[in-house]
Amino acid sequence: MIFVRAKIRQVHLCPLFLLAVISITSAYGQESGVASFSLESNVLIVPAIEVQGLGSYKIELNLVEGSRFKLTTATKIDQAMTENVYQTATAKMILPKVAVLQGGIEIARYELHLWLEDSESQLFGLVYVNKLSLLSSSGREQICSDYGCFELQTKLVGQDDGEISASGDRRVEQVFWGRNEIKNISARQSLPSFSNIERVGQQAAPSAVVVYGDFCMDQSLDSLLGEPVLQSTQHGTGFFVSDSLVLTTTKVLLTFEDGALGGAIKLPLSADGANDCAMYEEQLSKSGGQYILERGAGPIIQLFDGRWALGEVVWTDDAAGLGALRLVAVSDDRTRPFASWAPWDGSVDNQHWLSLRVDDVSQIGETATVHNPDKARSEGGWFVSPDSSMTCSINAASERLYLAHYSDGGSNGAPIVDNTGVVIAIVEDQRNDSAGVLCPLNKATTTKNSLGPLPRYYADSTNLTVGAPITAALIDALRIIDPSVNSNPAPRSEELPIRPAVSLENFQRFEVPLMNDEFTESGFPISELNSTAIDIAKQATLAFIRETGCPNCDENRLNLNFAVQCLCTGFAVTEHLIVTNDHCVMALSIGAKTTFRSFYGQDVEAELVGKSSLDGETEMNLRYSEIYGNVNSEGVPTGLHRGDVALLRTSQAMKLIPLNIANSSTLEPWQPLITVGHPVTMARTGPWVTGVGSFLAANYFTRVSQAYNLPAQSGASGSAVVNLKGELVGQIAYGGIASQLEQETVLPQKYKLFAVELEVDVLESTPAPYSQYSGIPISSQISLGAPSNYIKELIDKWAPGELP
């Protein structure tokens, strides 16, 4: 984006550009559409603009000097549907699309923001300019294979590339998915068959909110920052107990002054090293702009429907660890200054709240927790976790409610409802119970994972969710603040709330897959979920369990205890050769010994014989150098691990069938793929977790990496990637940010784009789609690793002649 800074004068808030000095005539019919600017006449015509609070107008402005426009005519028209808006509270005119005309032909298109600098002379300064792609638009592409068809929605139809100079300087074109585009994609898959408690939890979801204790935010009437929120305290969860009162935990109500900086989110536009709003303001002001950075206006919350609201803390109980806040203002656009937010009117603004009830912990039974876990932030929010209080034996005699489902700090303050939808407890913390003392069924399993093929990895740790039961004292305290608590229940809808068809994380992609019932969300065909390739991959997969080796390993001894901490994953390519990631053996020297455990329980000693950080590819291709130059002074542009491959040789034969190596250059986009690994957050249900997905694309700039629509998570590093024949086609090394991997693969190969970036709102959240899985997704949707051709090349270098 290009920011044009204008000298800001005193702004006079006028209803409509001081219409008293302008001749107003009446017009009939609806006018809307794109504004236009003629290079010949220097006239900017806006056929329809909504003047907030005053209706719709057609206006004309003349370019009179530099980047200033003078309003010359304003004609009132009937109400028109338009994106053009004049904010009367801020004197800001927003024109999302302005066509630049030469000889009546559109030659360019821009987004413009104008500011009323002088109300008497009707002069508007140009304060923001963003060049738009002339033909770029959202489009659909159908992808078909032997397994069915699905669609890709993309922002790249007709997208112009940025500019790359001979010196390597880049002017990047930016693409952005709007919230409405997320909401408007209709579901293509059938809804899951929910149990009663899951349905009750989903119906309670619109009453839950995301709570931030504090923002450090530019409050300038027309912020020159694309993202005016520079810092935020860590979020938590809360919920409405009346139309205006939100209950949450005091842990998430901390401000920066409360010492919450240790848990602050530093957003990408933060000034390096600054931990204070005043310091940010001082650093930003050195660039010549005018900024008003403030904090302490919170708490700030986001509602289920995407709106943002400001609250004031009206009650806290430090002993109970709970607090209540009353909402005072609301906005559809959190980037606007708080002073411009509309007053909160509970009777109009909210019809979703929950009742509270005191209950005996030992008698609660089924529950549903509605929360916003931090680990699943990129996926969306408002997850529903079903469980039963009967699962944990400690609940028979406990002052706290223990539940065997995942939660984390972002879940604190969440409502726990019973099967009637009434809140009986609030999430206050998490507690580890790996030995199953508090909850015997939560003890880590010693068997191999039996969850079946998964498109994502799901949180399944040994931590318990700890809930604080509702008390009579709490209800009494809240009713003093707001007598309507528990006396005026919200209308209960039996319909499930509307959730988007596609997760928020998918909108961190240039190409958004819109799957149907024939495919998983990762693009794997449902018809192949019982593929024999899964069994081939499983039995060839090993768990990297120790770095010290096992000198007493006996090839005839089996250890069927799989409740082991897996450092990484490996796979066999011969009876004596194991491949894993280089980053899994960073601490090991060539010749060091380690221990792996096979699918059948065989412990084998393995010696490190090669790793790519010593012998791997060091160069990117010529196109990379043309765009980025020699960016790595150490001469290792392909990265520290140079493809991230390591090879170990066992001292005894492994009792398994090694993987055959296929030609990775024949892989095609969306081709079905399988991986088997040991993600650490799924340790409670055992190792050998099957992930299913599809191929994304090979890296355009290097032969040592390719990308997949497959899960990745710590512990699963080193996993094999196999095709439906059970042949090795690649390896998992890391999870990745989808748009960044697409920039290295899809954009240059498919669209010939080298300087286009996806702008992502890191504070945005939107309810996650309905899912067949009740777990909390914690893995990235896209991963990367070495192609099988590169792996084979390295094996031939380190163990010549040993591959069949």
XYZ file of N, CA, C and O in Angstrom, residues 619-752:
536
model
N 22.255 -23.566 -3.316
C 21.880 -22.486 -4.223
C 20.401 -22.501 -4.576
O 19.801 -23.555 -4.759
N 19.825 -21.296 -4.676
C 18.505 -21.125 -5.265
C 18.700 -20.935 -6.775
O 19.824 -20.790 -7.252
N 17.583 -20.919 -7.528
C 17.738 -20.774 -8.965
C 17.981 -19.316 -9.362
O 17.928 -18.401 -8.535
N 18.232 -19.108 -10.648
C 18.584 -17.779 -11.141
C 17.452 -16.789 -10.929
O 17.700 -15.617 -10.606
N 16.207 -17.214 -11.094
C 15.069 -16.302 -10.934
C 15.012 -15.760 -9.513
O 14.687 -14.586 -9.298
N 15.330 -16.603 -8.531
C 15.344 -16.158 -7.142
C 16.380 -15.053 -6.955
O 16.115 -14.036 -6.315
N 17.556 -15.252 -7.528
C 18.613 -14.242 -7.394
C 18.217 -12.944 -8.058
O 18.527 -11.857 -7.578
N 17.493 -13.027 -9.185
C 17.049 -11.826 -9.879
C 16.069 -11.023 -9.033
O 16.071 -9.793 -9.068
N 15.240 -11.731 -8.269
C 14.208 -11.053 -7.479
C 14.743 -10.592 -6.125
O 14.537 -9.457 -5.704
N 15.454 -11.476 -5.454
C 15.842 -11.207 -4.067
C 17.324 -10.893 -3.900
O 17.739 -10.430 -2.836
N 18.127 -11.177 -4.905
C 19.556 -10.982 -4.768
C 20.152 -12.056 -3.875
O 19.502 -13.028 -3.498
N 21.417 -11.896 -3.523
C 22.067 -12.856 -2.618
C 21.736 -12.461 -1.187
O 22.455 -11.713 -0.544
N 20.619 -12.959 -0.680
C 20.093 -12.486 0.600
C 20.773 -13.139 1.787
O 20.578 -12.722 2.916
N 21.562 -14.179 1.562
C 22.170 -14.898 2.677
C 23.679 -14.751 2.619
O 24.339 -15.283 1.732
N 24.229 -14.001 3.572
C 25.661 -13.733 3.574
C 26.490 -14.977 3.838
O 27.679 -15.020 3.541
N 25.868 -16.015 4.394
C 26.587 -17.251 4.675
C 26.649 -18.159 3.453
O 27.230 -19.240 3.498
N 26.020 -17.735 2.369
C 26.070 -18.537 1.162
C 25.201 -19.778 1.194
O 25.452 -20.745 0.488
N 24.169 -19.772 2.044
C 23.271 -20.926 2.145
C 21.834 -20.448 1.953
O 21.021 -20.497 2.861
N 21.495 -19.969 0.756
C 20.138 -19.444 0.535
C 19.037 -20.467 0.755
O 17.903 -20.098 0.999
N 19.340 -21.757 0.614
C 18.284 -22.745 0.791
C 17.975 -22.997 2.254
O 17.126 -23.818 2.573
N 18.641 -22.328 3.169
C 18.314 -22.465 4.577
C 19.344 -23.245 5.352
O 20.186 -23.954 4.805
N 19.238 -23.132 6.661
C 20.201 -23.771 7.557
C 20.311 -25.270 7.313
O 21.383 -25.849 7.353
N 19.156 -25.906 7.034
C 19.144 -27.367 6.907
C 19.231 -27.831 5.456
O 19.281 -29.030 5.198
N 19.202 -26.919 4.500
C 19.417 -27.213 3.081
C 18.537 -28.361 2.578
O 19.011 -29.274 1.926
N 17.267 -28.299 2.883
C 16.356 -29.356 2.475
C 15.864 -30.179 3.637
O 14.870 -30.897 3.530
N 16.589 -30.125 4.765
C 16.145 -30.720 6.031
C 15.963 -32.236 5.956
O 14.904 -32.779 6.282
N 17.009 -32.943 5.555
C 16.984 -34.403 5.450
C 18.163 -34.971 6.228
O 19.266 -34.421 6.190
N 17.928 -36.068 6.954
C 19.011 -36.785 7.643
C 18.816 -38.276 7.434
O 17.685 -38.758 7.299
N 19.927 -39.026 7.410
C 19.897 -40.473 7.193
C 20.632 -41.182 8.321
O 21.716 -40.756 8.738
N 20.027 -42.256 8.814
C 20.632 -43.083 9.859
C 20.624 -44.539 9.405
O 19.728 -44.968 8.676
N 21.627 -45.289 9.891
C 21.739 -46.714 9.553
C 21.638 -47.541 10.826
O 22.299 -47.248 11.825
N 20.790 -48.557 10.803
C 20.617 -49.405 11.984
C 21.680 -50.505 12.010
O 22.174 -50.937 10.961
N 21.997 -50.943 13.224
C 22.956 -52.030 13.377
C 22.301 -53.397 13.256
O 22.987 -54.407 13.168
N 20.998 -53.442 13.267
C 20.270 -54.700 13.052
C 19.150 -54.466 12.063
O 18.700 -53.334 11.878
N 18.736 -55.524 11.418
C 17.689 -55.414 10.410
C 16.360 -55.068 11.073
O 16.007 -55.610 12.123
N 15.635 -54.154 10.443
C 14.307 -53.804 10.937
C 13.279 -54.757 10.341
O 13.329 -55.086 9.145
N 12.348 -55.206 11.176
C 11.307 -56.132 10.729
C 10.113 -55.328 10.238
O 9.152 -55.077 10.966
N 10.204 -54.881 8.998
C 9.153 -54.086 8.353
C 9.375 -54.143 6.851
O 10.347 -54.733 6.368
N 8.470 -53.538 6.114
C 8.611 -53.445 4.658
C 8.948 -51.998 4.319
O 8.125 -51.104 4.509
N 10.151 -51.716 3.837
C 10.551 -50.340 3.543
C 9.691 -49.724 2.439
O 9.072 -50.429 1.635
N 9.694 -48.406 2.411
C 8.944 -47.686 1.371
C 9.727 -47.666 0.063
O 10.952 -47.462 0.060
N 9.029 -47.880 -1.025
C 9.613 -47.662 -2.343
C 9.590 -46.173 -2.646
O 8.652 -45.449 -2.259
N 10.599 -45.702 -3.360
C 10.710 -44.275 -3.650
C 10.187 -43.988 -5.051
O 10.658 -44.570 -6.040
N 9.200 -43.087 -5.155
C 8.609 -42.714 -6.436
C 9.235 -41.423 -6.943
O 9.991 -40.738 -6.233
N 8.896 -41.053 -8.158
C 9.401 -39.849 -8.807
C 8.529 -38.660 -8.422
O 7.396 -38.537 -8.879
N 9.040 -37.769 -7.590
C 8.244 -36.642 -7.094
C 7.943 -35.607 -8.172
O 7.009 -34.803 -8.022
N 8.689 -35.621 -9.273
C 8.447 -34.627 -10.323
C 7.128 -34.872 -11.051
O 6.658 -34.003 -11.789
N 6.538 -36.045 -10.861
C 5.258 -36.347 -11.529
C 4.048 -35.940 -10.683
O 2.902 -36.117 -11.123
N 4.273 -35.411 -9.479
C 3.158 -34.991 -8.628
C 2.386 -33.848 -9.278
O 2.969 -32.951 -9.892
N 1.064 -33.879 -9.129
C 0.203 -32.849 -9.679
C -0.593 -32.193 -8.555
O -0.897 -32.835 -7.538
N -0.956 -30.896 -8.704
C -1.735 -30.219 -7.660
C -3.004 -30.988 -7.305
O -3.700 -31.489 -8.185
N -3.260 -31.080 -6.013
C -4.438 -31.715 -5.427
C -4.434 -33.248 -5.580
O -5.437 -33.893 -5.305
N -3.300 -33.828 -5.942
C -3.176 -35.291 -5.954
C -3.225 -35.802 -4.516
O -2.572 -35.260 -3.636
N -4.015 -36.857 -4.216
C -4.157 -37.338 -2.834
C -2.822 -37.826 -2.247
O -2.061 -38.529 -2.916
N -2.571 -37.443 -0.996
C -1.343 -37.826 -0.302
C -1.658 -38.221 1.130
O -2.681 -37.823 1.697
N -0.744 -38.985 1.731
C -0.918 -39.515 3.087
C 0.383 -39.316 3.857
O 1.479 -39.431 3.291
N 0.283 -39.012 5.136
C 1.448 -38.966 6.010
C 1.099 -39.611 7.342
O -0.064 -39.592 7.772
N 2.093 -40.198 7.997
C 1.903 -40.810 9.313
C 2.992 -40.272 10.234
O 4.179 -40.337 9.898
N 2.593 -39.703 11.376
C 3.575 -39.112 12.271
C 3.164 -39.199 13.721
O 2.189 -39.861 14.082
N 3.930 -38.506 14.565
C 3.720 -38.564 16.013
C 3.574 -37.151 16.598
O 4.430 -36.704 17.359
N 2.517 -36.422 16.243
C 2.342 -35.057 16.767
C 2.235 -35.052 18.282
O 1.483 -35.831 18.867
N 2.982 -34.179 18.928
C 3.096 -34.224 20.390
C 1.784 -33.900 21.085
O 1.503 -34.439 22.168
N 0.946 -33.045 20.511
C -0.290 -32.693 21.197
C -1.373 -33.756 21.029
O -2.480 -33.592 21.525
N -1.040 -34.865 20.343
C -1.973 -35.984 20.249
C -1.424 -37.202 20.979
O -1.828 -38.340 20.731
N -0.499 -36.939 21.918
C 0.168 -38.036 22.618
C -0.780 -38.851 23.484
O -0.536 -40.030 23.742
N -1.879 -38.229 23.957
C -2.753 -38.957 24.872
C -3.400 -40.162 24.202
O -3.678 -41.168 24.860
N -3.659 -40.074 22.918
C -4.274 -41.207 22.224
C -3.250 -42.030 21.459
O -3.615 -42.892 20.672
N -1.969 -41.777 21.690
C -0.949 -42.629 21.112
C -0.370 -42.118 19.818
O -0.928 -41.247 19.156
N 0.786 -42.668 19.405
C 1.472 -42.254 18.179
C 0.876 -42.915 16.938
O -0.174 -43.536 16.988
N 1.563 -42.771 15.804
C 1.119 -43.275 14.501
C -0.238 -42.674 14.103
O -1.223 -43.362 13.890
N -0.240 -41.353 14.034
C -1.437 -40.611 13.633
C -1.406 -40.423 12.115
O -0.415 -39.943 11.562
N -2.483 -40.770 11.456
C -2.562 -40.668 9.997
C -3.150 -39.324 9.579
O -4.240 -38.950 10.003
N -2.410 -38.604 8.750
C -2.902 -37.373 8.153
C -3.154 -37.587 6.671
O -2.357 -38.231 5.989
N -4.260 -37.077 6.182
C -4.587 -37.213 4.755
C -4.797 -35.844 4.144
O -5.327 -34.940 4.778
N -4.376 -35.690 2.903
C -4.529 -34.406 2.228
C -4.160 -34.515 0.768
O -4.474 -35.518 0.113
N -3.429 -33.523 0.275
C -3.152 -33.466 -1.158
C -1.901 -32.646 -1.420
O -1.404 -31.931 -0.552
N -1.425 -32.748 -2.635
C -0.237 -32.010 -3.056
C -0.617 -30.576 -3.391
O -1.661 -30.332 -4.010
N 0.222 -29.621 -2.993
C 0.000 -28.218 -3.361
C 0.814 -27.879 -4.608
O 0.270 -27.697 -5.682
N 2.135 -27.837 -4.465
C 2.990 -27.529 -5.617
C 4.447 -27.611 -5.199
O 4.777 -27.528 -4.011
N 5.323 -27.777 -6.187
C 6.759 -27.742 -5.938
C 7.204 -26.299 -5.780
O 6.592 -25.369 -6.328
N 8.276 -26.102 -5.034
C 8.827 -24.765 -4.869
C 9.413 -24.282 -6.195
O 10.159 -25.005 -6.857
N 9.068 -23.069 -6.572
C 9.510 -22.530 -7.857
C 10.996 -22.182 -7.851
O 11.646 -22.194 -8.887
N 11.553 -21.873 -6.681
C 12.892 -21.317 -6.594
C 13.965 -22.330 -6.199
O 15.146 -22.025 -6.287
N 13.577 -23.499 -5.697
C 14.565 -24.480 -5.266
C 14.023 -25.881 -5.441
O 12.817 -26.110 -5.331
N 14.908 -26.834 -5.690
C 14.493 -28.218 -5.866
C 14.449 -28.988 -4.559
O 14.141 -30.178 -4.545
N 14.746 -28.324 -3.436
C 14.851 -29.044 -2.164
C 13.570 -28.964 -1.337
O 13.537 -29.437 -0.201
N 12.493 -28.373 -1.871
C 11.281 -28.194 -1.073
C 10.040 -28.255 -1.944
O 10.058 -27.839 -3.112
N 8.962 -28.788 -1.368
C 7.647 -28.768 -2.001
C 6.599 -28.630 -0.904
O 6.885 -28.857 0.277
N 5.390 -28.257 -1.286
C 4.351 -27.949 -0.296
C 3.167 -28.889 -0.446
O 2.858 -29.360 -1.540
N 2.500 -29.156 0.701
C 1.380 -30.087 0.753
C 0.210 -29.484 1.531
O 0.393 -28.639 2.412
N -0.995 -29.940 1.216
C -2.151 -29.693 2.072
C -2.223 -30.848 3.074
O -3.087 -31.715 3.013
N -1.288 -30.863 3.997
C -1.163 -31.930 4.991
C -0.819 -31.310 6.339
O -0.139 -30.279 6.403
N -1.250 -31.920 7.445
C -0.955 -31.356 8.765
C 0.509 -31.508 9.142
O 1.185 -32.443 8.698
N 0.984 -30.596 9.950
C 2.341 -30.659 10.499
C 2.300 -30.143 11.922
O 1.573 -29.206 12.231
N 3.080 -30.780 12.784
C 3.101 -30.345 14.178
C 4.335 -30.925 14.839
O 4.860 -31.960 14.397
N 4.831 -30.289 15.871
C 6.018 -30.763 16.576
C 5.869 -32.236 16.937
O 4.837 -32.670 17.439
N 6.906 -33.018 16.691
C 6.870 -34.466 16.911
C 6.630 -35.230 15.635
O 7.083 -36.366 15.477
N 5.897 -34.619 14.697
C 5.634 -35.260 13.409
C 6.700 -34.911 12.381
O 6.643 -35.396 11.249
N 7.661 -34.089 12.746
C 8.739 -33.738 11.825
C 9.447 -35.008 11.353
O 9.765 -35.884 12.147
N 9.729 -35.082 10.083
C 10.413 -36.241 9.518
C 9.494 -37.271 8.921
O 9.952 -38.285 8.387
N 8.170 -37.038 8.998
C 7.199 -38.004 8.491
C 7.340 -38.186 6.982
O 7.637 -37.237 6.253
N 7.078 -39.400 6.520
C 7.031 -39.666 5.089
C 5.733 -39.141 4.507
O 4.698 -39.094 5.182
N 5.766 -38.737 3.251
C 4.574 -38.409 2.481
C 4.489 -39.439 1.357
O 5.439 -39.583 0.576
N 3.359 -40.157 1.292
C 3.222 -41.222 0.298
C 1.994 -40.980 -0.568
O 1.047 -40.295 -0.164
N 2.014 -41.547 -1.759
C 0.866 -41.470 -2.665
C -0.075 -42.643 -2.398
O 0.142 -43.436 -1.460
N -1.119 -42.782 -3.202
C -2.110 -43.839 -2.972
C -1.591 -45.233 -3.311
O -2.277 -46.223 -3.055
N -0.386 -45.321 -3.853
C 0.259 -46.621 -4.049
C 1.144 -46.981 -2.859
O 1.746 -48.060 -2.835
N 1.242 -46.077 -1.903
C 2.100 -46.308 -0.752
C 3.553 -46.030 -1.042
O 4.442 -46.458 -0.301
N 3.847 -45.251 -2.089
C 5.218 -44.933 -2.469
C 5.629 -43.582 -1.894
O 4.825 -42.645 -1.834
N 6.896 -43.456 -1.523
C 7.423 -42.217 -0.976
C 7.506 -41.150 -2.074
O 8.118 -41.366 -3.116
N 6.884 -39.988 -1.817
C 6.975 -38.870 -2.755
C 7.523 -37.610 -2.080
O 7.787 -36.614 -2.755
N 7.707 -37.651 -0.757
C 8.213 -36.473 -0.071
C 8.294 -36.685 1.420
O 8.156 -37.810 1.922
N 8.486 -35.590 2.128
C 8.711 -35.629 3.573
C 8.140 -34.366 4.200
O 8.103 -33.306 3.576
N 7.681 -34.479 5.453
C 7.199 -33.317 6.220
C 8.352 -32.774 7.050
O 8.989 -33.515 7.810
N 8.614 -31.482 6.926
C 9.637 -30.843 7.748
C 9.048 -29.770 8.652
O 9.372 -29.709 9.836
N 8.170 -28.941 8.107
C 7.602 -27.824 8.866
C 6.156 -27.574 8.438
O 5.761 -27.891 7.323
N 5.408 -26.951 9.354
C 4.144 -26.353 8.976
C 4.427 -24.957 8.450
O 5.431 -24.335 8.823
N 3.576 -24.458 7.590
C 3.850 -23.161 6.996
C 2.643 -22.251 6.984
O 1.506 -22.687 7.172
N 2.894 -20.954 6.782
C 1.821 -19.986 6.560
C 1.392 -20.131 5.111
O 2.199 -20.020 4.189
N 0.121 -20.399 4.914
C -0.368 -20.796 3.601
C 0.024 -19.814 2.503
O 0.545 -20.209 1.453
N -0.218 -18.521 2.713
C 0.036 -17.550 1.648
C 1.514 -17.473 1.298
O 1.876 -17.279 0.132
N 2.380 -17.652 2.300
C 3.812 -17.590 2.024
C 4.262 -18.772 1.183
O 5.082 -18.633 0.266
N 3.715 -19.957 1.476
C 4.063 -21.120 0.667
C 3.498 -20.990 -0.743
O 4.126 -21.416 -1.715
N 2.308 -20.403 -0.868
C 1.745 -20.185 -2.197
C 2.591 -19.191 -2.995
O 2.707 -19.302 -4.220
N 3.186 -18.212 -2.301
C 4.041 -17.246 -2.991
C 5.266 -17.922 -3.590
O 5.836 -17.440 -4.564
N 5.698 -19.033 -3.005
C 6.879 -19.738 -3.491
C 6.531 -20.847 -4.469
O 7.420 -21.420 -5.096
N 5.245 -21.148 -4.602
C 4.842 -22.295 -5.418
C 3.781 -21.910 -6.453
O 4.064 -21.770 -7.632
N 2.545 -21.720 -5.994
C 1.410 -21.519 -6.895
C 1.516 -20.215 -7.675
O 1.290 -20.180 -8.892
N 1.827 -19.114 -6.997
C 1.810 -17.812 -7.674
C 2.794 -17.733 -8.839
O 2.416 -17.326 -9.937
N 4.064 -18.104 -8.640
C 4.971 -18.010 -9.789
C 4.706 -19.059 -10.867
O 4.872 -18.772 -12.054
N 4.292 -20.254 -10.480
C 4.096 -21.322 -11.464
C 2.799 -21.168 -12.239
O 2.777 -21.268 -13.463
N 1.704 -20.926 -11.540
C 0.389 -20.918 -12.173
C -0.009 -19.550 -12.698
O -0.636 -19.441 -13.757
N 0.368 -18.492 -11.963
C -0.093 -17.146 -12.328
C 1.029 -16.225 -12.810
O 0.756 -15.097 -13.214
N 2.281 -16.683 -12.734
C 3.433 -15.872 -13.132
C 3.496 -14.564 -12.339
O 3.801 -13.492 -12.871
